[in-house]
Coordinates of N, CA, C and O (backbone and C1' of nucleotides) in Angstrom, one line a residue:
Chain A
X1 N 159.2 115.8 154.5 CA 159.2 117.3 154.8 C 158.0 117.6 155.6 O 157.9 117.6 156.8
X2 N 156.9 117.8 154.6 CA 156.0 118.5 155.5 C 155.5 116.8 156.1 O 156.3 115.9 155.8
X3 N 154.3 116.5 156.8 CA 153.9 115.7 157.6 C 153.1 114.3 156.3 O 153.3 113.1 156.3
X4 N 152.3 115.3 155.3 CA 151.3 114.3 154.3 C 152.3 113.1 153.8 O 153.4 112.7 154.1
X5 N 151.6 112.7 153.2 CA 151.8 111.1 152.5 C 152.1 111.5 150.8 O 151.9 110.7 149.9
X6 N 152.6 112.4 150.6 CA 152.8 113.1 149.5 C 153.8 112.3 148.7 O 154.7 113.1 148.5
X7 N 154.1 111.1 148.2 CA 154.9 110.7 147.4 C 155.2 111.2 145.9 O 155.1 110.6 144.9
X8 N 155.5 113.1 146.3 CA 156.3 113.4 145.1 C 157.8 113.5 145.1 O 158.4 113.5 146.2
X9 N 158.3 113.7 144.3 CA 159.9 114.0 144.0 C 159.5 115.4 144.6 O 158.4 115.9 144.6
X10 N 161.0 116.0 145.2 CA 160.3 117.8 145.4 C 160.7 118.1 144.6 O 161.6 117.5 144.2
X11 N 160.1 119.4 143.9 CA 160.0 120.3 142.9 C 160.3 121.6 143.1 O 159.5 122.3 143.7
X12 N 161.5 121.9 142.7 CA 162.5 123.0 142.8 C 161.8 123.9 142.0 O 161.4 123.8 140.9
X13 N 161.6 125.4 143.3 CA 161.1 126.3 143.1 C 161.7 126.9 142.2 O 161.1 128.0 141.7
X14 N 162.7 126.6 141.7 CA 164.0 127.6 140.4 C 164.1 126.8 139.4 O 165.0 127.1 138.6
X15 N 163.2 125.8 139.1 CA 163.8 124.8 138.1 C 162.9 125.2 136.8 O 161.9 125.8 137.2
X16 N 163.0 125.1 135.6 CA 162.1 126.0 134.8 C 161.6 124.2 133.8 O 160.5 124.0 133.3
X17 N 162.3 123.6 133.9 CA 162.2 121.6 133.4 C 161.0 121.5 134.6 O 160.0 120.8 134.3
X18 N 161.0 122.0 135.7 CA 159.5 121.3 137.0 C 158.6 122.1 136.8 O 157.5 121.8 137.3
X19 N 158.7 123.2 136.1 CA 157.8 124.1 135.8 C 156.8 123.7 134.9 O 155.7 123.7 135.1
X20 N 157.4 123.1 133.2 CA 156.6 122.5 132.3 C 156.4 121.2 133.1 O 155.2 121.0 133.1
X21 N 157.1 120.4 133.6 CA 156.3 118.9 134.3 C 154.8 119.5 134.8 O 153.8 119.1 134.2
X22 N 154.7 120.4 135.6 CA 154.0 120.8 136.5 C 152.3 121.1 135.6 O 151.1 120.8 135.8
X23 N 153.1 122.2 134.1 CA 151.9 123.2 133.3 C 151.7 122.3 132.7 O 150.5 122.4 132.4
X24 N 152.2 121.3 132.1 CA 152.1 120.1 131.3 C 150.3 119.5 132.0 O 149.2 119.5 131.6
X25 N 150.9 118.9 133.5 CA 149.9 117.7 134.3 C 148.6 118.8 134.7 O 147.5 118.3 135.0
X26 N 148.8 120.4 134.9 CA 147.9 121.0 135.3 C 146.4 121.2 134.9 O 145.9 122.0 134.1
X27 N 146.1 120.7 135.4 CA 143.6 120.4 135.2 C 143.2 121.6 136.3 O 143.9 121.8 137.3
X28 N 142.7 121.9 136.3 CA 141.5 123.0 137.1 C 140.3 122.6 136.5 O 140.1 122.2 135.4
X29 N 139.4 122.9 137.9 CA 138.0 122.8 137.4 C 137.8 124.1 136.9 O 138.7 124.6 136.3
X30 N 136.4 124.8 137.1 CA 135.8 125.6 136.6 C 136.0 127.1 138.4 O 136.5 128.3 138.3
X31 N 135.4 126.5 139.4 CA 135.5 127.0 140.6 C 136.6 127.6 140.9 O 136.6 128.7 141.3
X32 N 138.2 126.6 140.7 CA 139.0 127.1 141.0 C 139.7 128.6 139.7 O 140.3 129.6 140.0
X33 N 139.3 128.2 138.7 CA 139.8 129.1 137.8 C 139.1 130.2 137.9 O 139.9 131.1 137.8
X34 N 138.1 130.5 138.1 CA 137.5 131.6 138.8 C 137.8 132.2 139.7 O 137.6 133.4 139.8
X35 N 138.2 131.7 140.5 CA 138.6 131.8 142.1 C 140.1 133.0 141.9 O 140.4 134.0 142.5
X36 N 140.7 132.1 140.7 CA 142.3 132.6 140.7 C 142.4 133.8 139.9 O 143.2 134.7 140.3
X37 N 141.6 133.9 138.7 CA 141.2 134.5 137.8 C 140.4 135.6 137.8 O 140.2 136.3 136.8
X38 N 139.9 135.9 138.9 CA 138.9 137.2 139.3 C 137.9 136.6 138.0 O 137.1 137.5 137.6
X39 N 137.8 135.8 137.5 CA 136.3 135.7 136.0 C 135.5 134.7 136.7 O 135.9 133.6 137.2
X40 N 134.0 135.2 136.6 CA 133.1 134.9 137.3 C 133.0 133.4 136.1 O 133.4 133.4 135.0
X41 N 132.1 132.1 137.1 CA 131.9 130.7 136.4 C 130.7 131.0 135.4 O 130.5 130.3 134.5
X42 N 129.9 132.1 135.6 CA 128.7 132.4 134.5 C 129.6 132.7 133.1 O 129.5 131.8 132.3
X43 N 130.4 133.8 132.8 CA 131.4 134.2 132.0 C 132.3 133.1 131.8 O 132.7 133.2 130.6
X44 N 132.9 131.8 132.3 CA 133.9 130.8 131.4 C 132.9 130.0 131.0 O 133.3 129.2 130.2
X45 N 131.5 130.0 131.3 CA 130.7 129.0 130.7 C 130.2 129.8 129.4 O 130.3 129.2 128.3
X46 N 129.7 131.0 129.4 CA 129.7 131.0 128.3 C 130.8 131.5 127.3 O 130.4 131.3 126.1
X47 N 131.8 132.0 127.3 CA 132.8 131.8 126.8 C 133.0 130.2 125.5 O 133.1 130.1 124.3
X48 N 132.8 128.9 126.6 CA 133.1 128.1 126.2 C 131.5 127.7 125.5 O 131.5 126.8 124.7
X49 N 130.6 128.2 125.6 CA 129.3 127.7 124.9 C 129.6 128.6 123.7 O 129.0 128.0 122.8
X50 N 130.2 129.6 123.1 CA 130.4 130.2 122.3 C 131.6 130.1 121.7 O 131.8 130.8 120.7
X51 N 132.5 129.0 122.2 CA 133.8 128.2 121.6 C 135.1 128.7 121.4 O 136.1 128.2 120.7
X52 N 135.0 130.2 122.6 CA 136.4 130.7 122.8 C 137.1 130.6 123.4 O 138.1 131.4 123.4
X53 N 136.8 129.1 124.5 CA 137.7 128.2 125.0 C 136.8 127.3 125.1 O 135.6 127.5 125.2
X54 N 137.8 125.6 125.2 CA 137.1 124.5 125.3 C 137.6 124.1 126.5 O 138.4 124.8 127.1
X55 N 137.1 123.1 126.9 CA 137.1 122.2 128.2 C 137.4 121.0 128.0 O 136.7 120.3 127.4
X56 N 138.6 120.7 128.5 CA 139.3 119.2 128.4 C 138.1 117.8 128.2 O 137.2 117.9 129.0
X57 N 137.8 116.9 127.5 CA 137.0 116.1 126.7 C 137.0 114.8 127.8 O 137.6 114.9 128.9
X58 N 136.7 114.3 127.6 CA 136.9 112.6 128.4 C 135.6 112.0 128.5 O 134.7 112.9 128.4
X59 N 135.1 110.4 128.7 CA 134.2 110.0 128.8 C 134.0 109.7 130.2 O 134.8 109.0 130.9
X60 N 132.7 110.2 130.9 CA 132.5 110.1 131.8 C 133.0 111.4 132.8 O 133.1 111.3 134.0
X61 N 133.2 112.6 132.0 CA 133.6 113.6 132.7 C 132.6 114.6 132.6 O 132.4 115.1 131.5
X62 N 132.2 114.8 133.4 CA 130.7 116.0 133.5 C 130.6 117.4 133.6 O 129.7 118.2 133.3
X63 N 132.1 117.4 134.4 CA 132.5 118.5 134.6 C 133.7 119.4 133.7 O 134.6 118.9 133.0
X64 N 133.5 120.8 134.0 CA 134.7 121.5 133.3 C 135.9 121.5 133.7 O 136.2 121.9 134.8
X65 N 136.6 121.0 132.8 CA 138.5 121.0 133.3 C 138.9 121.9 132.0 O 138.6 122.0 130.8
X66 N 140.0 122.6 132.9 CA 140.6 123.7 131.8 C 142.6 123.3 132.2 O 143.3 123.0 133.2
X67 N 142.9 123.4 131.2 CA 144.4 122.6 131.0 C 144.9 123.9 130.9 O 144.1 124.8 130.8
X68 N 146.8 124.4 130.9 CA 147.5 125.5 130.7 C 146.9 126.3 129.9 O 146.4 127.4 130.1
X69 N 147.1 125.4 128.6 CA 146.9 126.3 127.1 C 145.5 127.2 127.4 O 145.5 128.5 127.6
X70 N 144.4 126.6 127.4 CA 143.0 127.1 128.2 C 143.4 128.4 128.7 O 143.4 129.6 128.2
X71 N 144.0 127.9 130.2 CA 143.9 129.1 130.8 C 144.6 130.5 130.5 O 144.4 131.7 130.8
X72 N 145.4 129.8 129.9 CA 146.2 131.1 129.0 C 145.4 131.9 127.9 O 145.9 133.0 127.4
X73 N 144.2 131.3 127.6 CA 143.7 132.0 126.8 C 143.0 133.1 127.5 O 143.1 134.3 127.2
X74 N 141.8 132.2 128.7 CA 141.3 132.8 129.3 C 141.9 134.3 129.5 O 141.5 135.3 129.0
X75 N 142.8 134.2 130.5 CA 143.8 135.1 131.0 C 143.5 136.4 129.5 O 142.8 137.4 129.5
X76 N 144.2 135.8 128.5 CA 144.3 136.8 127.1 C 142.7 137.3 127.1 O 142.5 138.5 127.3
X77 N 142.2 136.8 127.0 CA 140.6 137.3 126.5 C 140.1 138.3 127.3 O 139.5 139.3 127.0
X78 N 140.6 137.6 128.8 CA 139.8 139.0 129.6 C 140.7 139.9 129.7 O 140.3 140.9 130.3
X79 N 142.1 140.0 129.1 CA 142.8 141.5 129.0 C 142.4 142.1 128.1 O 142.1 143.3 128.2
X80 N 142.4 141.2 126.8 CA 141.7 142.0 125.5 C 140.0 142.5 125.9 O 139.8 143.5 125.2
X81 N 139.1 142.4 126.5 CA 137.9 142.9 127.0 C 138.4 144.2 127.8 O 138.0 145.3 127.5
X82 N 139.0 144.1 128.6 CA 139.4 144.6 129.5 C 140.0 145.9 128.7 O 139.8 147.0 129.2
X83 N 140.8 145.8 127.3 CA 141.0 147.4 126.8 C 140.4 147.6 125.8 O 140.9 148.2 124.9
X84 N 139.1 147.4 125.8 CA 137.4 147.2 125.4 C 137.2 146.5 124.3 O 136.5 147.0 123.5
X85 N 137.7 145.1 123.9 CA 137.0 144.9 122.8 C 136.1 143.9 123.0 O 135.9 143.2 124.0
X86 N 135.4 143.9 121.8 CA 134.0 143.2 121.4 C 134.2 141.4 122.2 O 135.3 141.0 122.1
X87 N 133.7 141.0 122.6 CA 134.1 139.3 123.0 C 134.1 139.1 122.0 O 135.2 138.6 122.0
X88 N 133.7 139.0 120.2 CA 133.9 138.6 118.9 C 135.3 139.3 118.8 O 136.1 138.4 118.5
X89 N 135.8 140.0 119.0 CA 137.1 140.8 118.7 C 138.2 140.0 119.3 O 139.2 139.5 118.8
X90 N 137.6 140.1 120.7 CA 138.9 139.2 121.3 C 138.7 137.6 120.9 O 139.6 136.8 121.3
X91 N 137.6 137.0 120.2 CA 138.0 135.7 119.8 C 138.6 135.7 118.7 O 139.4 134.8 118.6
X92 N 138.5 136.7 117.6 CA 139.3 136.5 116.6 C 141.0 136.6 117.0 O 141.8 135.8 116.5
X93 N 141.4 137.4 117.7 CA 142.3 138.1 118.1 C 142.8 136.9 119.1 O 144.0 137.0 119.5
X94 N 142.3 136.1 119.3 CA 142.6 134.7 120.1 C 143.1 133.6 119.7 O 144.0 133.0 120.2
X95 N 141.9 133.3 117.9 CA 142.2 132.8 116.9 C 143.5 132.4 116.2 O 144.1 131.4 115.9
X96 N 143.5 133.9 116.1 CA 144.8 134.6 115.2 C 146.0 134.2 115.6 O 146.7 133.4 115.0
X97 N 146.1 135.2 117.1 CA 147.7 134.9 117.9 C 147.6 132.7 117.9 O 148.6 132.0 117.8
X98 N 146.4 132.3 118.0 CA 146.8 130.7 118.6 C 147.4 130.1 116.8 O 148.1 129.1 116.7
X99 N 147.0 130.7 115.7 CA 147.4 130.2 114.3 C 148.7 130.7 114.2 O 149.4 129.8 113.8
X100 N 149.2 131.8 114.5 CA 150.5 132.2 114.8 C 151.5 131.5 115.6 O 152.7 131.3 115.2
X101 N 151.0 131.3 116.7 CA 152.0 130.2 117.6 C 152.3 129.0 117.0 O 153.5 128.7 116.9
X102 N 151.4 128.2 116.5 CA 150.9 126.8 115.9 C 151.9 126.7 114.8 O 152.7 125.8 114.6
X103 N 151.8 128.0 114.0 CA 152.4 127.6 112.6 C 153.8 128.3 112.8 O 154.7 128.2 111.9
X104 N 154.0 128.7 113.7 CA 155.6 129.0 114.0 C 156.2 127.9 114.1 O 157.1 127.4 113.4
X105 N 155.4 127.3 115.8 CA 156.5 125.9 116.1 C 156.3 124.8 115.0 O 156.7 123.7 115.1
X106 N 155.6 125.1 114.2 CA 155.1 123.8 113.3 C 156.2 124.1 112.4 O 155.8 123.5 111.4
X107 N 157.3 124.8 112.0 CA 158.4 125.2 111.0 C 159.5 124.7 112.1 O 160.2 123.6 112.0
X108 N 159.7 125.4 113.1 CA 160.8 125.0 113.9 C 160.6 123.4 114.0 O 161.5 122.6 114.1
X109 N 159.5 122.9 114.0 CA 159.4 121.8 114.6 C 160.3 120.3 113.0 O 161.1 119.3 113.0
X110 N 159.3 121.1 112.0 CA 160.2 120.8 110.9 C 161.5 120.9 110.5 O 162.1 120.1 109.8
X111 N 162.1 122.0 111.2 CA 163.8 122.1 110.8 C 164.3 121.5 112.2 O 165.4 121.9 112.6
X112 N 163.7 120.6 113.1 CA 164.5 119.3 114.1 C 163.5 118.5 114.5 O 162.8 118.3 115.5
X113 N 163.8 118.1 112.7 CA 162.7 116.8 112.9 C 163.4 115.7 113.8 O 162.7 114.7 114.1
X114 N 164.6 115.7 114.2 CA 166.0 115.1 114.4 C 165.7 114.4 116.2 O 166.0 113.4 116.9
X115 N 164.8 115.8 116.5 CA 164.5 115.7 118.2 C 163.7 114.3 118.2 O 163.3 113.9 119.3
Chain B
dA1 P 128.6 122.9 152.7 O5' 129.6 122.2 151.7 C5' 130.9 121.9 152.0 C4' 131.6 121.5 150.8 C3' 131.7 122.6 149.8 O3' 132.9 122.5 149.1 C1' 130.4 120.8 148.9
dT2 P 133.3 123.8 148.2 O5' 132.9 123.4 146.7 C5' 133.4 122.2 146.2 C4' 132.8 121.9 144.8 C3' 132.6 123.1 143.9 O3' 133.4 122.8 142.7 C1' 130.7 121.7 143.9
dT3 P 133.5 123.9 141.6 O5' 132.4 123.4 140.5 C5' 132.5 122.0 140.2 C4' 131.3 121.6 139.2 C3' 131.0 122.7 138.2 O3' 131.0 122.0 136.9 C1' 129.1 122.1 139.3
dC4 P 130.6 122.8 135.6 O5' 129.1 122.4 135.4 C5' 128.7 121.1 135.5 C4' 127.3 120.9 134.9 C3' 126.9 122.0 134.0 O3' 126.4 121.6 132.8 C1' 125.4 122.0 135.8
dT5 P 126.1 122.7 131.6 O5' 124.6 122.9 131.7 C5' 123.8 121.7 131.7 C4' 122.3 122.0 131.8 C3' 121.8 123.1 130.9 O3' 120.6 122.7 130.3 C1' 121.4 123.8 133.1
dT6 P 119.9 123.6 129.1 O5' 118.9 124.4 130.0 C5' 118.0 123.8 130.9 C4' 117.1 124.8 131.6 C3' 116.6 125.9 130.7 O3' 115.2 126.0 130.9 C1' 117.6 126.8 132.6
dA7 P 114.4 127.1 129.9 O5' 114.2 128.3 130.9 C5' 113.8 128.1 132.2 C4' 113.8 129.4 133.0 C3' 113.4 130.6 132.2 O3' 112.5 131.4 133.0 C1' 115.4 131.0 133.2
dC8 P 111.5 132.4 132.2 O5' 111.5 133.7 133.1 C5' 111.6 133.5 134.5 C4' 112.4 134.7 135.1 C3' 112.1 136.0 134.5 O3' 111.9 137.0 135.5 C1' 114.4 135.6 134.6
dA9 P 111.3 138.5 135.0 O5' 112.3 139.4 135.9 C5' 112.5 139.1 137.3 C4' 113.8 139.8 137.8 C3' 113.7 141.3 137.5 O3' 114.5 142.0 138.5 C1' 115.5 140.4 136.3
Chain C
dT1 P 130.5 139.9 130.1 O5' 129.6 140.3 131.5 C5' 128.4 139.7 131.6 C4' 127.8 140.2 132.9 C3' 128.1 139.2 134.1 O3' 128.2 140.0 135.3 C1' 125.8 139.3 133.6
dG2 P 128.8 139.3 136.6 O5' 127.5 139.1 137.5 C5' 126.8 140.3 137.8 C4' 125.6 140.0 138.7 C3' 125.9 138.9 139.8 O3' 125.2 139.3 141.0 C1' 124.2 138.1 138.3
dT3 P 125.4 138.4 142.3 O5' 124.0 137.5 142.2 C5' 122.8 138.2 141.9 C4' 121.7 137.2 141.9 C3' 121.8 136.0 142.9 O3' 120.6 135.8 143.5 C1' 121.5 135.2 140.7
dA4 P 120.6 135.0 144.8 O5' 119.3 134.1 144.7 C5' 118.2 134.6 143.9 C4' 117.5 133.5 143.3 C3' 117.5 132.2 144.2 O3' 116.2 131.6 144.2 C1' 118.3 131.7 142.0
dA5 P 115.9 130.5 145.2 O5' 115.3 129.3 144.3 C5' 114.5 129.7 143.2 C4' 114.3 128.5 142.2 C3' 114.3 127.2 143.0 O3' 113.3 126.4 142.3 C1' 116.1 127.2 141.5
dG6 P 112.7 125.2 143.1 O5' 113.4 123.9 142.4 C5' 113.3 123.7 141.0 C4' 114.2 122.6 140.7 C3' 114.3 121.5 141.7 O3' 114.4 120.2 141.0 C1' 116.4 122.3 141.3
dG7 P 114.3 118.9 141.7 O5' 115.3 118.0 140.8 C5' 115.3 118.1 139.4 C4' 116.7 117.8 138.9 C3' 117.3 116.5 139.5 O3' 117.9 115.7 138.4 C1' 118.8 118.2 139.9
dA8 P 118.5 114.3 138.7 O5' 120.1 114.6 138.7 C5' 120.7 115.0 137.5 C4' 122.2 114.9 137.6 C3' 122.6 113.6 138.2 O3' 123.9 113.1 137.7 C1' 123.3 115.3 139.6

DNA sequence: ATTCTTACA
DNA sequence: TGTAAGGA
């Protein structure tokens, strides 16, 4: 297609299966999440020094990488600030909904154990 | 070029 | 929080 050395399969802009391939493999640094995010890199650093998001782990990695789940929080946190609450407010409120999600599919996940 | 920590306004 | 310094 286009000219690069790109040895991927193409990935169908309608396909919602290329979509998790895609949010599944997706890493951002710190720069670009900012960039995309209107949230300044001073603000996800401290966020993450204060533990209301972490940064993907690895040895020998120095830098910050933020995976889907991450940025999905991000995203959530700065809406929750944004209709004023406390950054402690919106971490509990972050907490909360992520124990909620967790222990939902963790029941579905038990009734097809089969998958 | 990009990110990191530390520190000060 | 924004920004600057100085190192990686």
């Amino acid at each position: 297609m286009s000219k690069k050395t790109s040895q991927h399969h193409d990935v169908n802009p309608i396909n919602a299966l290329d979509d998790h391939e895609f949010l599944a493999k997706l890493v951002v640094g710190i720069g670009e999440v900012a960039e995309i995010t209107g949230i300044p890199q001073r603000q996800l650093r401290y966020w993450q020094e204060k533990g209301l998001i972490k940064a993907i782990d690895g040895t020998g990695i120095t830098t910050r990488r933020f995976n889907y789940l991450e940025i999905k929080k991000i995203l959530l946190i700065k809406e929750l600030l944004d209709e004023g609450f406390t950054l402690e407010a919106a971490a509990n409120k972050v907490e909360k909904r992520m124990e909620l999600i967790n222990s939902t599919f963790k029941k579905f996940k038990n009734r097809h154990k089969d998958i």
